[in-house]
Structure formats: structure tokens, C-alpha cells
Amino acid sequence: MMKTQVTIIGAGPSGLLLGQLLHKAGIRTLIIERQTPEYVLGRIRAGILESGTVDLLREAGVAKRMDREGLIHHGVEFIFDGKRIPVPLSELTDGKNVMVYGQTEVTRDLMQARNESDAPTIYGVSQVMIHDAKSDRPSVTFEKDGEHCRVECDFIAGCDGFHGVSRQSIPRDVIREYESVWPFGWLGLLADTPPVNPELIYAHHQRGFVLCSQRSLTRSRYYLQVPLSEQVEAWSDERFWAELKSRLPHELAEKLVTGHSLEKSIAPLRSYVVEPMQYGKLFLVGDAAHIVPPTGAKGLNLAASDVNYLWRILTQYYHAGRTDLLARYSQLALNRVWKGERFSWFMTHLLHDFQDKSEFDRKMQEADRHYYLESVAGLTTIAENYVGLPFENVG
Ligand code: APR
Ligand code: PHB
């Protein structure tokens, strides 16, 4: 039998960041992860960090490489009807910005920091089960190399993603789920080619939405809206590049540098929130509690937002005896989660082509585009959400 203060289930960005911040605060944690570190690092995810996320990574002491290699972006670009519309994020938000630094790199830096500390992580666990979350003595059991293990703790952080066990171990009748599945997916391609444009481009086109993103000055990430029925095997690199060009204005299509793909995959789009995000001593964090479509670049940032609140609440509990804050986690986290859901939903609606929209709804979508992108007020609301809304103070 093991003992710790906080058991963290899942070593994705949520679990690792929470673990690092708690470790720095002198709080003991055990992280258990189903996969191997290599598998976790093999997942290609988004790459835009809000400044609040950047600050949190600095606070966690894992920002050295990010501050060296990350690219500060002061703007993004939209394209509608072939017209390019720059959105000067910094100008519209009092100097705020976002950073381009891949989630895979964030995870790598966090893993390295964890390895260099004496805080324990167990990879390759199975049969993870949560016990007595409502009691004063919660515990987690799991199997590692055929051996049965049990850890007693004060709290459990469910950082195990959308398909994890944490949310599923809460009785159905005390939670409520809100979900909307979108009628298309994103086909992504990663390549070691220079990005087509210095800023990210979010482009609407009759053939479907396009995102021109990047990981560095020499690595690009592009996405195409595709029907859900599409198979990735049907997309050779050549076909991808040709389709991308057909959805971009001529001057950009001409500048596009193509090359071999390093990765290509199709992801469905989902909006999902569970309420509340806590059950007794169990707290849900990140994708375990909510999913956003990627159009707002909010997935990782909302995970960091949850971590921000939970880390502060637990630190106040251990350092100042503040038991009263524990019950506030779900509400604090959800206030910001729903705003992130709203923005991701708004951006997804604004930019995609919806096959079965009525003619009236198409006109509304068009009017939305004109309104938001032709007025300073419209652009400002997009900008302030994109760079990230402020965190609430905890106690
Ligand atoms: N036991 C232990 N670990 C588990 C279990 C389990 N039963 N189930 C899942 N896991 C692990 C997964 O293998 C994964 O490594 O939990 C981790 C969850 O990581 P993520 O799915 O990356 O979720 P999170 O850390 O919340 O990160 C959120 O990831 O999906 C993106 O857009 C999202 O950027 C956001 C970020
Ligand atoms: C990415 O670089 O993968 C990315 C960037 C912005 C988004 C979504 C994905 O909105």
C-alpha cells in the first residue's frame, strides 16, 4: 500500500502541469498513466498558448525552452470571400498576445521536469479504479506489471482525458452532461515546410474551412474541413495540397510550399461539458470534464485554466488550512469553461460550411461574418477571447 497527498490519474498536459505546480508547492503527488511516455508524446495536438497558460508554465518552472523557441504572435488573419482580414490581437487587447508552441513540446518539457524531480510517476498501469471518493479516505487501485497496487490519498485529480475512468466512476444521477457533435471533421497535415503566412489564417471557403497553422518557422500544420465519412487513406499528400490550394486565395496558393507529410489524421469535432466537475474528493480536470472543437484553439488552454484553479485551491488547503475553497472548484472552473465553449462554438459556426443549413441560416452566418469582421467592436470581442479571458481570483 502506498500513501500520497494527491493521486493524479493521467499524464497528459493536465496531469503533468498540476503535478509540477503541486510539487513546487511542496505537496506530494503520485501520477499514474495508462500509456508509455513515448505514446503520450506521439499524439499531435494543437499549438496555441494563451498568455495565462504561458504564465502558468513559467510559474511551474518549465518555461525555459518555451521562452527560447516559442513564437509570440500579435495577430491572426481571417479570410472570407477571398478577402484577407488581419486581426491585430495586441492592438485590440491592450498588448496581449498568444504563443505558438506545440502541445507535444509542452508535454515533453513537463515530463522532463517530472523526471528530474523525485516525484513519482507510474506509466503502463491498468485496471485503474477510484474508491470512496465521498469519504475522508479515498483511494485508487490499479495494476502494474501484473501486481495489484493501492494508494491512499487526500484527493484524486481525474486528468485522464475524455475516455478516462475518473468521470465514469461518478454516479450517473449526480452529474449532467451537455453535448453537441458537429457534422464534419478536420483533416490535419504536419510538414517540415515554412508556413505559408507569418500569422495563422482561419479561412472560410465554399469547399469548406481551412486553417493554416504552424509549429515553428520551418514546420507547418494545416487543416481542412472534411465530411465525417472521409477516410484518411483516401488523402495522399498531393490530394491534400491540391485541395488546400483550391481553398486559398491565389496569392497564398502560389506561395504555399508543399512537402512530405510527417503526420496526417482526421479528428471529429465535439463540444462537451460535464457538471459538476467534482464529486467528493475527486476533481475532474481538462478533457476529462470538457471538450471543445479546435476552431478557437482552447483545448489545452482550458485544461490549464482548470489546473490554475485546482492548484491554487489545494495549495491554500495545505498551506493555510482553507477547507472552504475546495467546494468552489467546480463553479470557478466551469465559469471559464463555458466561456471557452461559447467562443469555440461561435468560431466553428462562423467559419465552417454547413451542408444542411437553411437559406435563412446561411444569410445569418454571412451577416455574422460581416458584422464581426468589419467592426472594431466585433474584432475586439474575437481578439479578447482568442488571447484568453482573465482568471478569477481564488479566495
Ligand atoms: N488510467 C490512467 N491514465 C489514463 C486512463 C486511465 N484509466 N485513461 C486515460 N489515461 C491517460 C491517457 O493515456 C492520457 O495520457 O490520461 C491522459 C489524458 O491526457 P489528454 O487526453 O491529453 O487530456 P488532458 O491532459 O486533459 O489534456 C487536454 O489535450 O486533447 C487535448 O485539446 C485537449 O489540448 C487539450 C489537452
Ligand atoms: C494547431 O496548430 O494545431 C492549431 C492552431 C489553432 C487552432 C487549432 C489548431 O485553432
Tab-separated table of C-alpha atoms and ligand atoms in Angstrom:
chain	number	residue	atom	x	y	z
A	1	MET	CA	0.000	0.000	0.000
A	2	MET	CA	1.253	3.490	-0.916
A	3	LYS	CA	0.327	6.855	0.525
A	4	THR	CA	0.367	10.284	-1.062
A	5	GLN	CA	-1.462	13.576	-0.753
A	6	VAL	CA	-2.866	13.927	-4.285
A	7	THR	CA	-3.228	10.996	-6.700
A	8	ILE	CA	-3.236	12.253	-10.277
A	9	ILE	CA	-4.754	9.941	-12.882
A	10	GLY	CA	-3.345	10.666	-16.358
A	11	ALA	CA	-0.020	12.119	-17.531
A	12	GLY	CA	-1.282	14.360	-20.327
A	13	PRO	CA	-0.730	18.109	-20.092
A	14	SER	CA	-3.370	18.475	-17.316
A	15	GLY	CA	-1.921	15.823	-15.012
A	16	LEU	CA	1.707	16.768	-15.594
A	17	LEU	CA	1.153	20.511	-15.126
A	18	LEU	CA	-0.906	20.004	-11.976
A	19	GLY	CA	1.737	17.596	-10.688
A	20	GLN	CA	4.530	20.062	-11.324
A	21	LEU	CA	2.783	23.007	-9.652
A	22	LEU	CA	1.850	20.906	-6.607
A	23	HIS	CA	5.379	19.516	-6.418
A	24	LYS	CA	6.791	23.054	-6.414
A	25	ALA	CA	4.386	23.897	-3.581
A	26	GLY	CA	5.772	21.001	-1.538
A	27	ILE	CA	2.668	18.839	-1.919
A	28	ARG	CA	3.196	15.119	-2.531
A	29	THR	CA	1.667	13.602	-5.656
A	30	LEU	CA	1.626	10.287	-7.464
A	31	ILE	CA	0.862	10.301	-11.200
A	32	ILE	CA	-0.411	7.098	-12.795
A	33	GLU	CA	-0.704	6.813	-16.580
A	34	ARG	CA	-2.079	4.019	-18.739
A	35	GLN	CA	0.270	4.515	-21.690
A	36	THR	CA	4.048	4.784	-22.084
A	37	PRO	CA	5.757	8.220	-22.180
A	38	GLU	CA	6.561	7.639	-25.878
A	39	TYR	CA	2.917	7.003	-26.685
A	40	VAL	CA	1.821	10.149	-24.855
A	41	LEU	CA	4.399	12.200	-26.786
A	42	GLY	CA	3.301	10.690	-30.094
A	43	ARG	CA	-0.056	12.442	-30.020
A	44	ILE	CA	-0.108	15.518	-32.250
A	45	ARG	CA	-2.306	18.214	-30.793
A	46	ALA	CA	-2.829	21.972	-31.159
A	47	GLY	CA	-0.200	24.605	-30.550
A	48	ILE	CA	-1.541	27.968	-29.404
A	49	LEU	CA	-0.920	29.101	-25.808
A	50	GLU	CA	-2.823	31.965	-24.191
A	51	SER	CA	-0.651	34.249	-22.068
A	52	GLY	CA	-2.334	32.904	-18.905
A	53	THR	CA	-1.183	29.418	-19.921
A	54	VAL	CA	2.317	30.727	-20.653
A	55	ASP	CA	2.415	32.383	-17.206
A	56	LEU	CA	1.339	29.153	-15.534
A	57	LEU	CA	4.073	27.181	-17.322
A	58	ARG	CA	6.600	29.775	-16.137
A	59	GLU	CA	5.245	29.513	-12.595
A	60	ALA	CA	5.683	25.744	-12.832
A	61	GLY	CA	9.328	26.273	-13.774
A	62	VAL	CA	9.070	24.520	-17.138
A	63	ALA	CA	9.283	27.519	-19.458
A	64	LYS	CA	12.963	27.646	-20.383
A	65	ARG	CA	12.733	26.027	-23.804
A	66	MET	CA	9.292	27.505	-24.469
A	67	ASP	CA	10.625	31.027	-23.876
A	68	ARG	CA	13.528	30.286	-26.194
A	69	GLU	CA	11.692	28.539	-29.033
A	70	GLY	CA	8.069	29.684	-28.738
A	71	LEU	CA	6.919	32.331	-31.206
A	72	ILE	CA	4.932	35.302	-29.903
A	73	HIS	CA	2.078	36.173	-32.264
A	74	HIS	CA	0.499	39.611	-32.152
A	75	GLY	CA	-2.215	38.853	-34.673
A	76	VAL	CA	-4.170	36.293	-36.693
A	77	GLU	CA	-5.831	36.545	-40.068
A	78	PHE	CA	-9.325	35.652	-41.332
A	79	ILE	CA	-10.352	35.111	-44.934
A	80	PHE	CA	-13.917	35.400	-46.234
A	81	ASP	CA	-14.967	35.620	-49.882
A	82	GLY	CA	-11.290	35.668	-50.793
A	83	LYS	CA	-10.802	38.835	-48.733
A	84	ARG	CA	-7.986	38.861	-46.171
A	85	ILE	CA	-8.819	40.465	-42.834
A	86	PRO	CA	-5.987	40.922	-40.336
A	87	VAL	CA	-6.984	40.780	-36.642
A	88	PRO	CA	-4.379	42.777	-34.694
A	89	LEU	CA	-4.740	40.886	-31.402
A	90	SER	CA	-2.317	43.020	-29.404
A	91	GLU	CA	-3.721	46.322	-30.619
A	92	LEU	CA	-7.232	45.225	-29.721
A	93	THR	CA	-6.386	43.783	-26.287
A	94	ASP	CA	-4.002	46.247	-24.658
A	95	GLY	CA	-0.863	44.444	-25.742
A	96	LYS	CA	-1.866	40.824	-25.083
A	97	ASN	CA	-0.716	38.065	-27.435
A	98	VAL	CA	-0.548	34.291	-27.906
A	99	MET	CA	2.404	31.937	-28.226
A	100	VAL	CA	2.934	29.288	-30.888
A	101	TYR	CA	4.464	26.281	-29.099
A	102	GLY	CA	3.188	22.759	-29.698
A	103	GLN	CA	1.320	20.845	-27.022
A	104	THR	CA	3.676	17.950	-27.671
A	105	GLU	CA	6.599	20.188	-26.673
A	106	VAL	CA	4.764	21.430	-23.570
A	107	THR	CA	4.204	17.794	-22.590
A	108	ARG	CA	7.847	16.925	-23.261
A	109	ASP	CA	9.076	19.791	-21.051
A	110	LEU	CA	6.672	18.791	-18.261
A	111	MET	CA	7.749	15.136	-18.455
A	112	GLN	CA	11.382	16.120	-18.239
A	113	ALA	CA	10.773	18.315	-15.190
A	114	ARG	CA	8.862	15.475	-13.529
A	115	ASN	CA	11.721	13.035	-14.261
A	116	GLU	CA	14.260	15.417	-12.791
A	117	SER	CA	12.232	15.790	-9.599
A	118	ASP	CA	11.852	12.991	-7.070
A	119	ALA	CA	8.066	12.969	-7.587
A	120	PRO	CA	6.856	9.517	-8.688
A	121	THR	CA	5.112	8.675	-11.970
A	122	ILE	CA	3.999	5.165	-12.868
A	123	TYR	CA	3.430	4.503	-16.572
A	124	GLY	CA	1.747	1.461	-18.055
A	125	VAL	CA	-0.899	0.959	-15.358
A	126	SER	CA	-4.204	-0.805	-15.995
A	127	GLN	CA	-7.469	-1.544	-14.160
A	128	VAL	CA	-7.477	1.893	-12.518
A	129	MET	CA	-10.337	2.227	-10.024
A	130	ILE	CA	-11.382	5.036	-7.712
A	131	HIS	CA	-12.722	4.132	-4.263
A	132	ASP	CA	-14.560	6.073	-1.560
A	133	ALA	CA	-14.338	9.462	-3.300
A	134	LYS	CA	-17.058	10.719	-0.966
A	135	SER	CA	-15.230	9.671	2.198
A	136	ASP	CA	-12.279	11.145	4.103
A	137	ARG	CA	-10.073	8.268	2.967
A	138	PRO	CA	-10.310	7.994	-0.806
A	139	SER	CA	-8.046	5.554	-2.583
A	140	VAL	CA	-7.090	4.390	-6.036
A	141	THR	CA	-6.245	0.832	-7.060
A	142	PHE	CA	-4.524	-0.298	-10.248
A	143	GLU	CA	-2.355	-2.997	-11.753
A	144	LYS	CA	1.261	-2.594	-12.743
A	145	ASP	CA	3.254	-5.477	-14.262
A	146	GLY	CA	0.636	-7.934	-13.050
A	147	GLU	CA	0.791	-6.667	-9.477
A	148	HIS	CA	-2.167	-5.185	-7.637
A	149	CYS	CA	-1.401	-1.744	-6.143
A	150	ARG	CA	-3.345	0.555	-3.860
A	151	VAL	CA	-2.696	4.196	-2.993
A	152	GLU	CA	-4.392	6.095	-0.191
A	153	CYS	CA	-4.600	9.858	-0.526
A	154	ASP	CA	-6.400	13.052	0.496
A	155	PHE	CA	-7.565	13.963	-3.026
A	156	ILE	CA	-7.795	12.498	-6.517
A	157	ALA	CA	-7.318	14.589	-9.660
A	158	GLY	CA	-9.010	12.993	-12.675
A	159	CYS	CA	-6.739	14.190	-15.505
A	160	ASP	CA	-7.379	11.158	-17.686
A	161	GLY	CA	-8.944	12.761	-20.747
A	162	PHE	CA	-12.310	12.244	-22.403
A	163	HIS	CA	-12.165	8.419	-22.341
A	164	GLY	CA	-10.715	8.077	-18.840
A	165	VAL	CA	-12.181	6.320	-15.803
A	166	SER	CA	-12.492	9.320	-13.498
A	167	ARG	CA	-15.646	10.839	-14.915
A	168	GLN	CA	-17.121	7.379	-15.463
A	169	SER	CA	-16.697	6.496	-11.799
A	170	ILE	CA	-19.080	9.265	-10.691
A	171	PRO	CA	-22.669	8.011	-10.216
A	172	ARG	CA	-24.789	8.969	-13.246
A	173	ASP	CA	-27.502	10.599	-11.168
A	174	VAL	CA	-25.273	13.309	-9.681
A	175	ILE	CA	-23.819	14.639	-12.921
A	176	ARG	CA	-25.276	16.192	-16.034
A	177	GLU	CA	-23.706	16.070	-19.480
A	178	TYR	CA	-24.092	18.660	-22.232
A	179	GLU	CA	-23.021	17.637	-25.690
A	180	SER	CA	-23.121	18.646	-29.306
A	181	VAL	CA	-21.416	16.718	-32.080
A	182	TRP	CA	-20.502	18.627	-35.245
A	183	PRO	CA	-21.364	17.249	-38.701
A	184	PHE	CA	-17.801	17.333	-40.070
A	185	GLY	CA	-14.195	16.635	-39.121
A	186	TRP	CA	-10.764	18.188	-39.553
A	187	LEU	CA	-8.141	16.531	-41.707
A	188	GLY	CA	-4.740	17.696	-40.406
A	189	LEU	CA	-1.321	17.541	-42.020
A	190	LEU	CA	2.042	18.290	-40.394
A	191	ALA	CA	5.068	19.013	-42.605
A	192	ASP	CA	8.568	20.416	-42.372
A	193	THR	CA	7.841	23.273	-44.740
A	194	PRO	CA	7.870	27.001	-43.943
A	195	PRO	CA	4.380	28.287	-43.005
A	196	VAL	CA	2.537	29.932	-45.903
A	197	ASN	CA	1.951	33.082	-43.834
A	198	PRO	CA	3.655	34.647	-40.782
A	199	GLU	CA	0.290	34.717	-38.924
A	200	LEU	CA	-2.240	31.890	-38.565
A	201	ILE	CA	-5.024	32.006	-41.140
A	202	TYR	CA	-8.644	30.977	-40.451
A	203	ALA	CA	-10.323	30.857	-43.857
A	204	HIS	CA	-13.884	30.183	-44.905
A	205	HIS	CA	-14.471	28.813	-48.398
A	206	GLN	CA	-17.476	27.219	-50.118
A	207	ARG	CA	-15.476	23.995	-50.330
A	208	GLY	CA	-15.002	24.140	-46.560
A	209	PHE	CA	-12.954	25.730	-43.802
A	210	VAL	CA	-9.140	25.868	-43.858
A	211	LEU	CA	-6.679	26.585	-41.044
A	212	CYS	CA	-3.080	27.457	-41.841
A	213	SER	CA	-1.165	26.981	-38.591
A	214	GLN	CA	2.446	26.334	-37.689
A	215	ARG	CA	4.747	24.879	-35.064
A	216	SER	CA	7.859	26.888	-35.905
A	217	LEU	CA	9.393	28.884	-38.751
A	218	THR	CA	10.136	25.610	-40.529
A	219	ARG	CA	7.193	23.404	-39.549
A	220	SER	CA	3.610	23.896	-40.765
A	221	ARG	CA	0.304	22.473	-39.629
A	222	TYR	CA	-2.682	22.701	-41.988
A	223	TYR	CA	-6.284	21.581	-41.542
A	224	LEU	CA	-9.154	21.050	-43.984
A	225	GLN	CA	-12.825	20.694	-43.087
A	226	VAL	CA	-13.946	17.285	-44.426
A	227	PRO	CA	-17.177	15.246	-44.246
A	228	LEU	CA	-17.306	12.808	-41.307
A	229	SER	CA	-17.452	9.932	-43.788
A	230	GLU	CA	-13.973	10.794	-45.131
A	231	GLN	CA	-11.141	8.244	-44.663
A	232	VAL	CA	-7.590	9.472	-44.156
A	233	GLU	CA	-6.293	6.736	-46.507
A	234	ALA	CA	-8.114	8.471	-49.350
A	235	TRP	CA	-5.920	11.539	-48.889
A	236	SER	CA	-2.491	11.352	-50.479
A	237	ASP	CA	-0.226	14.307	-49.704
A	238	GLU	CA	-0.775	15.506	-53.286
A	239	ARG	CA	-4.526	15.480	-52.893
A	240	PHE	CA	-4.282	17.351	-49.595
A	241	TRP	CA	-2.067	20.103	-51.030
A	242	ALA	CA	-4.258	20.485	-54.124
A	243	GLU	CA	-7.410	20.809	-52.011
A	244	LEU	CA	-5.709	23.287	-49.659
A	245	LYS	CA	-4.639	25.442	-52.619
A	246	SER	CA	-8.134	25.379	-54.061
A	247	ARG	CA	-9.498	26.872	-50.831
A	248	LEU	CA	-6.919	29.692	-50.543
A	249	PRO	CA	-6.738	32.998	-52.437
A	250	HIS	CA	-4.468	32.868	-55.477
A	251	GLU	CA	-1.539	34.815	-53.966
A	252	LEU	CA	-1.364	32.458	-50.969
A	253	ALA	CA	-1.849	29.281	-53.025
A	254	GLU	CA	1.104	30.375	-55.140
A	255	LYS	CA	3.308	30.896	-52.076
A	256	LEU	CA	2.420	27.595	-50.455
A	257	VAL	CA	5.435	25.322	-50.027
A	258	THR	CA	4.429	21.656	-50.127
A	259	GLY	CA	6.364	18.609	-48.960
A	260	HIS	CA	6.129	15.140	-47.380
A	261	SER	CA	3.693	14.879	-44.513
A	262	LEU	CA	5.061	13.896	-41.096
A	263	GLU	CA	1.556	13.107	-39.891
A	264	LYS	CA	-1.940	13.102	-41.319
A	265	SER	CA	-5.145	12.347	-39.427
A	266	ILE	CA	-8.855	13.105	-39.243
A	267	ALA	CA	-10.399	14.321	-35.988
A	268	PRO	CA	-14.133	14.634	-35.344
A	269	LEU	CA	-15.345	17.844	-33.691
A	270	ARG	CA	-17.170	17.718	-30.386
A	271	SER	CA	-18.492	20.154	-27.811
A	272	TYR	CA	-18.958	18.584	-24.359
A	273	VAL	CA	-19.196	19.666	-20.719
A	274	VAL	CA	-19.977	17.691	-17.568
A	275	GLU	CA	-21.370	19.402	-14.480
A	276	PRO	CA	-20.283	19.493	-11.721
A	277	MET	CA	-16.547	18.910	-12.134
A	278	GLN	CA	-16.125	17.426	-8.662
A	279	TYR	CA	-17.509	14.577	-6.609
A	280	GLY	CA	-16.358	14.409	-3.005
A	281	LYS	CA	-12.563	14.272	-3.054
A	282	LEU	CA	-12.405	13.682	-6.810
A	283	PHE	CA	-11.779	16.652	-9.099
A	284	LEU	CA	-12.079	16.436	-12.882
A	285	VAL	CA	-9.525	18.418	-14.887
A	286	GLY	CA	-9.155	19.163	-18.620
A	287	ASP	CA	-10.521	16.816	-21.289
A	288	ALA	CA	-11.946	14.542	-18.578
A	289	ALA	CA	-14.580	17.231	-17.999
A	290	HIS	CA	-14.893	19.104	-21.275
A	291	ILE	CA	-14.115	19.022	-24.984
A	292	VAL	CA	-14.149	21.936	-27.424
A	293	PRO	CA	-13.933	21.929	-31.213
A	294	PRO	CA	-10.403	23.131	-32.105
A	295	THR	CA	-11.509	26.237	-34.012
A	296	GLY	CA	-10.919	28.530	-31.023
A	297	ALA	CA	-7.584	26.931	-30.011
A	298	LYS	CA	-8.958	26.477	-26.497
A	299	GLY	CA	-8.484	22.755	-25.644
A	300	LEU	CA	-5.132	22.941	-23.897
A	301	ASN	CA	-5.825	26.418	-22.551
A	302	LEU	CA	-8.987	25.294	-20.764
A	303	ALA	CA	-7.075	22.376	-19.297
A	304	ALA	CA	-4.506	24.875	-17.973
A	305	SER	CA	-7.362	27.017	-16.662
A	306	ASP	CA	-8.720	24.111	-14.571
A	307	VAL	CA	-5.213	23.370	-13.315
A	308	ASN	CA	-4.788	27.027	-12.337
A	309	TYR	CA	-7.842	26.892	-10.077
A	310	LEU	CA	-7.264	23.431	-8.617
A	311	TRP	CA	-3.591	24.049	-7.848
A	312	ARG	CA	-4.395	27.307	-6.032
A	313	ILE	CA	-7.250	25.723	-4.086
A	314	LEU	CA	-5.158	22.715	-2.993
A	315	THR	CA	-2.207	24.921	-2.076
A	316	GLN	CA	-4.475	27.104	0.080
A	317	TYR	CA	-5.814	23.947	1.705
A	318	TYR	CA	-2.403	22.514	2.579
A	319	HIS	CA	-0.606	25.772	3.405
A	320	ALA	CA	-3.335	27.848	5.029
A	321	GLY	CA	-5.914	25.283	6.151
A	322	ARG	CA	-8.527	26.733	3.794
A	323	THR	CA	-11.076	23.904	3.624
A	324	ASP	CA	-13.784	26.263	2.397
A	325	LEU	CA	-12.280	26.712	-1.075
A	326	LEU	CA	-12.476	23.015	-2.002
A	327	ALA	CA	-16.197	23.201	-2.741
A	328	ARG	CA	-15.651	26.158	-5.073
A	329	TYR	CA	-13.518	24.363	-7.655
A	330	SER	CA	-16.276	23.235	-9.988
A	331	GLN	CA	-18.001	26.607	-10.212
A	332	LEU	CA	-14.756	28.552	-10.703
A	333	ALA	CA	-13.573	26.161	-13.407
A	334	LEU	CA	-16.954	25.948	-15.163
A	335	ASN	CA	-17.402	29.726	-15.384
A	336	ARG	CA	-14.387	29.878	-17.617
A	337	VAL	CA	-15.028	26.563	-19.366
A	338	TRP	CA	-18.440	27.707	-20.609
A	339	LYS	CA	-16.953	30.916	-21.991
A	340	GLY	CA	-14.357	28.834	-23.819
A	341	GLU	CA	-17.106	26.523	-25.097
A	342	ARG	CA	-19.063	29.533	-26.308
A	343	PHE	CA	-16.115	31.019	-28.179
A	344	SER	CA	-15.182	27.663	-29.753
A	345	TRP	CA	-18.804	27.140	-30.809
A	346	PHE	CA	-19.005	30.686	-32.199
A	347	MET	CA	-15.788	30.331	-34.220
A	348	THR	CA	-16.857	26.930	-35.526
A	349	HIS	CA	-20.211	28.317	-36.679
A	350	LEU	CA	-18.684	31.409	-38.215
A	351	LEU	CA	-16.060	29.609	-40.274
A	352	HIS	CA	-17.392	26.246	-41.458
A	353	ASP	CA	-19.624	25.245	-44.282
A	354	PHE	CA	-22.813	23.563	-43.050
A	355	GLN	CA	-24.363	21.417	-45.777
A	356	ASP	CA	-27.874	21.317	-44.403
A	357	LYS	CA	-28.213	24.891	-43.194
A	358	SER	CA	-31.392	26.632	-44.359
A	359	GLU	CA	-31.032	29.572	-46.719
A	360	PHE	CA	-32.032	31.861	-43.878
A	361	ASP	CA	-29.347	30.448	-41.566
A	362	ARG	CA	-26.765	30.887	-44.327
A	363	LYS	CA	-27.687	34.530	-44.562
A	364	MET	CA	-27.336	34.850	-40.772
A	365	GLN	CA	-23.887	33.262	-40.931
A	366	GLU	CA	-22.898	35.706	-43.655
A	367	ALA	CA	-24.237	38.660	-41.681
A	368	ASP	CA	-22.310	37.458	-38.623
A	369	ARG	CA	-19.097	37.441	-40.670
A	370	HIS	CA	-19.695	40.947	-41.957
A	371	TYR	CA	-20.643	42.263	-38.550
A	372	TYR	CA	-17.804	40.700	-36.559
A	373	LEU	CA	-15.051	41.337	-39.070
A	374	GLU	CA	-15.994	44.808	-40.238
A	375	SER	CA	-16.440	46.490	-36.864
A	376	VAL	CA	-13.863	47.279	-34.196
A	377	ALA	CA	-16.304	46.044	-31.545
A	378	GLY	CA	-16.710	42.720	-33.388
A	379	LEU	CA	-12.991	42.233	-33.888
A	380	THR	CA	-12.309	43.190	-30.277
A	381	THR	CA	-14.622	40.521	-28.909
A	382	ILE	CA	-12.918	37.921	-31.090
A	383	ALA	CA	-9.472	39.159	-30.031
A	384	GLU	CA	-10.140	39.218	-26.288
A	385	ASN	CA	-11.442	35.659	-26.370
A	386	TYR	CA	-8.640	34.412	-28.615
A	387	VAL	CA	-5.843	35.740	-26.370
A	388	GLY	CA	-7.708	34.340	-23.341
A	389	LEU	CA	-10.123	35.771	-20.791
A	390	PRO	CA	-8.696	36.569	-17.338
A	391	PHE	CA	-8.746	34.056	-14.459
A	392	GLU	CA	-10.919	34.774	-11.434
A	393	ASN	CA	-9.164	35.188	-8.102
A	394	VAL	CA	-9.329	32.186	-5.793
A	395	GLY	CA	-10.345	33.151	-2.239
B	1	APR	N1	-5.680	5.457	-16.182
B	1	APR	C1	-4.569	6.217	-16.319
B	1	APR	N2	-4.400	7.099	-17.307
B	1	APR	C2	-5.376	7.206	-18.207
B	1	APR	C3	-6.565	6.465	-18.138
B	1	APR	C4	-6.693	5.545	-17.056
B	1	APR	N3	-7.778	4.786	-16.918
B	1	APR	N4	-7.353	6.812	-19.163
B	1	APR	C5	-6.691	7.729	-19.870
B	1	APR	N5	-5.495	7.983	-19.304
B	1	APR	C6	-4.455	8.915	-19.752
B	1	APR	C7	-4.316	8.985	-21.265
B	1	APR	O1	-3.486	7.939	-21.745
B	1	APR	C8	-3.689	10.358	-21.449
B	1	APR	O2	-2.275	10.307	-21.443
B	1	APR	O3	-4.812	10.228	-19.378
B	1	APR	C9	-4.161	11.162	-20.256
B	1	APR	C10	-5.131	12.260	-20.636
B	1	APR	O4	-4.455	13.207	-21.442
B	1	APR	P1	-5.181	14.113	-22.522
B	1	APR	O5	-6.173	13.310	-23.252
B	1	APR	O6	-4.127	14.814	-23.283
B	1	APR	O7	-6.045	15.165	-21.643
B	1	APR	P2	-5.551	16.431	-20.806
B	1	APR	O8	-4.289	16.161	-20.078
B	1	APR	O9	-6.748	16.903	-20.061
B	1	APR	O10	-5.148	17.479	-21.918
B	1	APR	C11	-6.021	18.310	-22.529
B	1	APR	O11	-5.357	17.589	-24.689
B	1	APR	O12	-6.972	16.681	-26.095
B	1	APR	C12	-6.192	17.780	-25.824
B	1	APR	O13	-7.447	19.610	-26.626
B	1	APR	C13	-7.045	18.919	-25.488
B	1	APR	O14	-5.231	20.287	-25.529
B	1	APR	C14	-6.130	19.676	-24.648
B	1	APR	C15	-5.419	18.692	-23.841
B	2	PHB	C1	-2.751	23.897	-34.456
B	2	PHB	O1	-1.703	24.495	-34.689
B	2	PHB	O2	-2.791	22.663	-34.428
B	2	PHB	C2	-3.992	24.668	-34.196
B	2	PHB	C3	-3.920	26.053	-34.117
B	2	PHB	C4	-5.061	26.794	-33.920
B	2	PHB	C5	-6.277	26.155	-33.785
B	2	PHB	C6	-6.359	24.777	-33.848
B	2	PHB	C7	-5.208	24.013	-34.055
B	2	PHB	O3	-7.405	26.891	-33.615
